[in-house]
Amino acid sequence: QVQLVESGGGLVQPGGSLRLSCAASGSIFSINAMAWYRQAPGKQRELVGGLISGGSADYADSVKGRFTISRDNAENTIYLQMNSLKPEDTAVYYCNAAVRQTIGSRLYNYWGQGTQVTVSS
């Protein structure tokens, strides 16, 4: 199996910054893509941004210019640098990965447990 573990959430004032991390471990042959989603209270889970292996990151319009996704392939870790945070960024942030567990196998989708980000003064 594959585990995704997020860290780095917390309480921050508007205009502040946070950096989230998500480390994948377990039975991994390769990771095709990793992404960040978020879910605010009473709302559906939405895509924040993602990174396909060998490609560039793509972002939701609401976070473009403020959030940056990066990946450490050697450590199977993805990061989400969040700057200029707004109260509307408050949500539980989830990591997602599309993983191939053996050579030639299909891709499986995995989720982390989520980490709370609260932006408030």
Coordinates of C-alpha atoms in Angstrom, one line a residue:
Q1 CA 0.0 0.0 0.0
V2 CA 0.9 3.7 -0.3
Q3 CA 0.6 6.3 2.5
L4 CA 0.6 10.1 2.0
V5 CA 1.3 12.1 5.1
E6 CA 0.8 15.9 5.1
S7 CA 2.3 18.4 7.5
G8 CA 2.7 22.1 7.9
G9 CA -0.8 23.3 8.5
G10 CA -1.8 25.8 11.2
L11 CA -3.1 29.2 12.0
V12 CA -1.8 32.2 10.2
Q13 CA -2.8 35.8 9.9
P14 CA -4.1 37.2 6.6
G15 CA -1.1 38.1 4.4
G16 CA 1.0 35.5 6.0
S17 CA 2.7 32.4 4.6
L18 CA 2.6 28.6 5.2
R19 CA 4.4 25.7 3.6
L20 CA 2.7 22.3 3.4
S21 CA 4.5 19.1 2.8
C22 CA 3.2 15.7 1.6
A23 CA 5.5 12.7 1.7
A24 CA 4.5 9.5 -0.1
S25 CA 5.8 6.1 1.1
G26 CA 5.1 2.4 0.7
S27 CA 4.9 0.3 -2.4
I28 CA 5.8 2.8 -5.1
F29 CA 7.3 2.1 -8.5
S30 CA 6.6 5.6 -9.8
I31 CA 4.4 8.6 -9.2
N32 CA 2.7 10.0 -12.3
A33 CA 1.3 13.1 -10.7
M34 CA 0.8 14.8 -7.3
A35 CA -1.7 17.5 -6.4
W36 CA -3.1 19.5 -3.7
Y37 CA -6.9 19.9 -3.0
R38 CA -8.7 21.7 -0.3
Q39 CA -12.2 21.6 1.3
A40 CA -13.7 24.4 3.2
P41 CA -16.6 23.9 5.6
G42 CA -19.8 23.3 3.7
K43 CA -18.1 23.3 0.3
Q44 CA -17.0 20.7 -2.1
R45 CA -13.4 19.6 -2.4
E46 CA -11.6 21.6 -5.0
L47 CA -8.3 21.4 -6.8
V48 CA -5.6 23.9 -5.7
G49 CA -3.0 22.8 -8.1
G50 CA -1.0 19.8 -9.4
L51 CA 2.2 18.7 -10.9
I52 CA 2.6 15.9 -13.5
S53 CA 5.9 14.1 -13.5
G54 CA 8.3 15.9 -15.9
G55 CA 5.9 18.8 -16.4
S56 CA 5.1 22.2 -14.9
A57 CA 2.7 23.0 -12.2
D58 CA -0.8 24.2 -12.9
Y59 CA -3.0 26.1 -10.4
A60 CA -6.5 27.2 -9.8
D61 CA -7.2 30.8 -10.7
S62 CA -8.0 31.6 -7.1
V63 CA -4.4 30.8 -6.0
K64 CA -2.3 31.8 -9.1
G65 CA 0.5 34.1 -8.2
R66 CA 0.2 33.3 -4.5
F67 CA 0.8 29.5 -4.2
T68 CA 3.7 27.5 -5.6
I69 CA 3.9 23.7 -5.9
S70 CA 7.2 22.0 -6.0
R71 CA 8.3 18.4 -5.8
D72 CA 11.3 16.4 -4.6
N73 CA 11.3 13.3 -6.8
A74 CA 14.0 11.6 -4.8
E75 CA 11.9 11.8 -1.6
N76 CA 8.5 11.4 -3.3
T77 CA 7.5 14.6 -1.6
I78 CA 5.4 17.5 -2.8
Y79 CA 5.3 21.0 -1.3
L80 CA 2.8 23.8 -1.4
Q81 CA 4.2 27.2 -0.6
M82 CA 1.3 29.5 0.2
N83 CA 1.9 33.3 0.4
S84 CA -0.4 36.2 0.8
L85 CA -2.9 34.0 2.5
K86 CA -6.5 35.2 2.7
P87 CA -9.3 34.1 5.0
E88 CA -11.0 32.4 2.1
D89 CA -8.0 30.1 1.9
T90 CA -9.1 28.5 5.2
A91 CA -9.7 24.8 4.5
V92 CA -8.5 21.3 5.1
Y93 CA -5.8 20.7 2.5
Y94 CA -5.3 17.2 1.1
C95 CA -2.5 15.7 -0.9
N96 CA -3.3 13.4 -3.8
A97 CA -1.0 11.1 -5.8
A98 CA -1.4 8.9 -8.8
V99 CA 0.9 6.0 -8.2
R100 CA 2.1 3.0 -10.1
Q101 CA 3.1 0.3 -7.7
T102 CA 4.8 -2.0 -10.1
I103 CA 6.2 -1.7 -13.6
G104 CA 3.4 -1.9 -16.1
S105 CA 0.6 -1.7 -13.5
R106 CA -2.3 0.7 -13.6
L107 CA -2.3 4.0 -11.8
Y108 CA -3.9 4.1 -8.4
N109 CA -5.2 7.2 -6.7
Y110 CA -4.2 7.9 -3.1
W111 CA -5.2 10.6 -0.6
G112 CA -3.6 12.0 2.5
Q113 CA -5.4 12.5 5.8
G114 CA -5.5 16.3 5.4
T115 CA -4.1 19.2 7.3
Q116 CA -6.0 22.2 8.5
V117 CA -5.1 25.7 7.4
T118 CA -6.8 28.6 9.1
V119 CA -6.3 32.1 8.0
S120 CA -7.6 34.5 10.6
S121 CA -6.6 37.6 12.6

